[in-house]
Amino acid sequence: MSQMNLLQAVNMALDTAMQQDERVLCFGEDVGAFGGVFRATSHLQEKYGKDRCFNTPLTEQGILGLANGLAAQGQVPVAEIQFADYIFPAFDQLVNETAKFRYRSGDQFDVGQLTVRAPYGGGIHGGLYHSQSPEAYFTHTPGLKVVVPRNPHQAKGLLLASIREPDPVLFFEPKKLYRASTGEVPEEDYEIPLGQAEVLREGTDITLVAWGAQMQVIEKAAEMAAEEGISCEVIDLRTLLPWDRDTLAASVKKTGRLLINHEAPKTSGFGAELAASLQEVCFLYLEAPIVRVTGWDTPFPLALQNEYLPNEHRTLDAIRASLDY
Amino acid sequence: MSDLRSFDVELIQHPEFVDPQTSVLPTFALLQQDGNLYPGAKAPDISRELALKIHDTFLFIRALDERLLASQRQGRVSFYMTETGEEAADICSTAALAADDLIMAQYREQGALAFRGFPLEQFMHQIFSNEKDLGKGRQMPIHYGSRDLHYMTISSPLGTQLPQATGYALGYKRSGQKNCVICYFGEGAASEGDFHAALNMAGVFRVPVIFFCRNNGYAISTPVHEQLAGDGVAGRGPGYGLKTLRVDGNDALAVYEATRLARKMAVEEHQPVLIEAMTYRLGAHSSSDDPSGYRSRKEEERWRQKDPVARFRQWLIHQGWWSEEEDETRREEHRQAVITAMKKAEKVPKPPLEELFTDVYKEMPWHLQEQLEEARDLVERHPEAYPATAGRKQA
């Protein structure tokens, strides 16, 4: 075990994966000798050589096209998109190609070995294009898996599992936590299985669910609620597609109330999918409408970032409203 | 390679803008329409066996395209695309490759797949999207793919295979495998951003890839002069650091020789290559298109006179390797074989219901399992509405 931040945990996961499998390649803009603008790929080129950790020309559609080709050939590409805000030029490669490769070929060809890493989320004064949370664009795409870690331990275990997963994975890293979130991370190789949510705090009055950096928000809200005598069950979804309905449904059936928190805008955000699905399987157990505490339906602003983000105060208000319903 | 960190460059004191008109690349051509070589031209080293195989593939593709287009008109096939006029481009370039080099096609390269030995029955299973289709009946007709024959499954989005070809070729280079990727695309697809991404990365990474453009004059109704303003597609190659050659796409020998040399550079030196084959789309864009709305019969007739199949046949006859009589017999054999195979494939059932849900992921996740169950119940309750799947035994 050693103490490290989320970025170091990502770096350690990449190092472990590259050490263990010669086919693992890390590439993207500035990931080579420089080690990435956030330093997620620090020292990997030094250690594994230029043909395994390298810079690409500045082209997101090219990075994903290249990654699809490498994966189809039998390599294990871990492509980096510098900011999730810039994944959109690669949207066609991801949605029309990556996601449909296996299906359309009748399983003759696949790019299942592909992992795409992208820093995402706000709270760092990133304005419109260094703050977005685009996960819902991708959870609407059959064939992709979508994963978001909340701390260094999760980041390493989930990233290693994603790299070895036989399906393509989009791995969104909450960049606000890159250096802010620290914790103990085992030195050894370990994986955290995809598709499983984690109950962080047991409670009886309401279920709170989030992912990534918003986990800190709902944990804080749960503590504040506890002071008022409200018992919150706190769940980290971790994998958004395919998500762990069983764990969430069991919790909602117990508490009778559900609050979903995410940073992305509300309309058609992933919270809508959770709310609709859990309503289907928990209808008779619900004692209040499912509530979504999310970013507003606006582009992500600079000056009013604080007013935009769905923080613990908004969350606590929504918890109270749900219990008073 | 120019690099701004180096100041050792020529300086000029008068602004000399480069004029795009001054740099038109020539076209490599060996064979004249009468089947004789151009004066001074040297035929590539090509065996009788290979030459006849190429020609036989020409005849097969002509028969396949003619019959299937007619069947689409009769409503037996939902969609079709011919490659009439462009047979030399894909078939002769593939003939110059190793059998295990990867082909990434756009959609008008069924000849390449036929040359590799894709069985007629498999063409039909794909066209009729039946349960024997390797693609499990999921894609539109002509979206072929064959793992065994190193022919990557085709997808409709244009240009997406280009950067994938760069990636696949980089994989070859990494693993030390002595192969190249050939990536086919039309001149219209070359306007997509993926073309730029792919060639730029191929130049930077120096990978064994041959980008093979079929410049057939039209992207559906859009003529090439509305597609690009420079010196065709080939004119862009050197700007990306690619070895580049423009070739007469209706000249079987020139296409073969150009690709043979390209493969050598790609595999031995990791030098990416761009080939632009100048040809003409003699048929409609697809069965959903009528070219009389945007081009003249006269223009089509001019190109019909340059038919690559007739040209190569004349060469074969001059070699003493083939005759008009053999040609007629073989054409009829292919026609009959296509008709027979079509009748058989039409009767093969559609894939079972569960193939709608498999292969989205390697393993079927819970939500797809639930939806498969839901679909099964639905089909069972309304068998008359789902004749293809109702009552079918599911694996």
mmCIF file of C-alpha atoms in Angstrom, chain A residues 26 31 34 46 58 74 78 87 120 124 151 156 165 167 169 182-183 186 213 223 243 245 250 271 289 298 300 307:
data_model
loop_
_atom_site.group_PDB
_atom_site.id
_atom_site.type_symbol
_atom_site.label_atom_id
_atom_site.label_comp_id
_atom_site.label_asym_id
_atom_site.label_seq_id
_atom_site.Cartn_x
_atom_site.Cartn_y
_atom_site.Cartn_z
ATOM 1 C CA CYS A 26 -0.757 4.330 -24.462
ATOM 2 C CA VAL A 31 1.135 11.606 -23.681
ATOM 3 C CA PHE A 34 5.886 14.830 -21.737
ATOM 4 C CA GLU A 46 10.956 6.221 -20.617
ATOM 5 C CA LEU A 58 -3.665 16.551 -32.830
ATOM 6 C CA GLY A 74 -4.820 -7.474 -31.816
ATOM 7 C CA VAL A 78 -5.409 2.756 -24.240
ATOM 8 C CA ILE A 87 -14.186 13.677 -27.593
ATOM 9 C CA TYR A 120 -14.038 14.933 -17.445
ATOM 10 C CA ILE A 124 -11.736 23.624 -12.000
ATOM 11 C CA ASN A 151 -10.948 7.778 -5.812
ATOM 12 C CA LYS A 156 -6.518 1.728 -10.467
ATOM 13 C CA GLU A 165 -12.365 -6.110 -20.556
ATOM 14 C CA ASP A 167 -15.577 -4.910 -24.755
ATOM 15 C CA VAL A 169 -14.659 0.913 -22.439
ATOM 16 C CA THR A 182 -5.763 10.820 -2.165
ATOM 17 C CA GLY A 183 -5.767 7.442 -0.512
ATOM 18 C CA PRO A 186 -2.203 -1.452 -3.233
ATOM 19 C CA ALA A 213 -16.537 13.660 -8.243
ATOM 20 C CA GLU A 223 -23.496 13.630 6.703
ATOM 21 C CA TRP A 243 -25.261 -0.409 -14.751
ATOM 22 C CA ARG A 245 -29.796 -2.203 -11.321
ATOM 23 C CA ALA A 250 -32.572 -3.375 -3.480
ATOM 24 C CA GLY A 271 -30.183 10.264 -14.214
ATOM 25 C CA PRO A 289 -41.067 11.013 -6.656
ATOM 26 C CA THR A 298 -27.096 25.268 -19.896
ATOM 27 C CA PHE A 300 -21.054 24.859 -18.392
ATOM 28 C CA GLU A 307 -24.108 28.304 -9.006
#
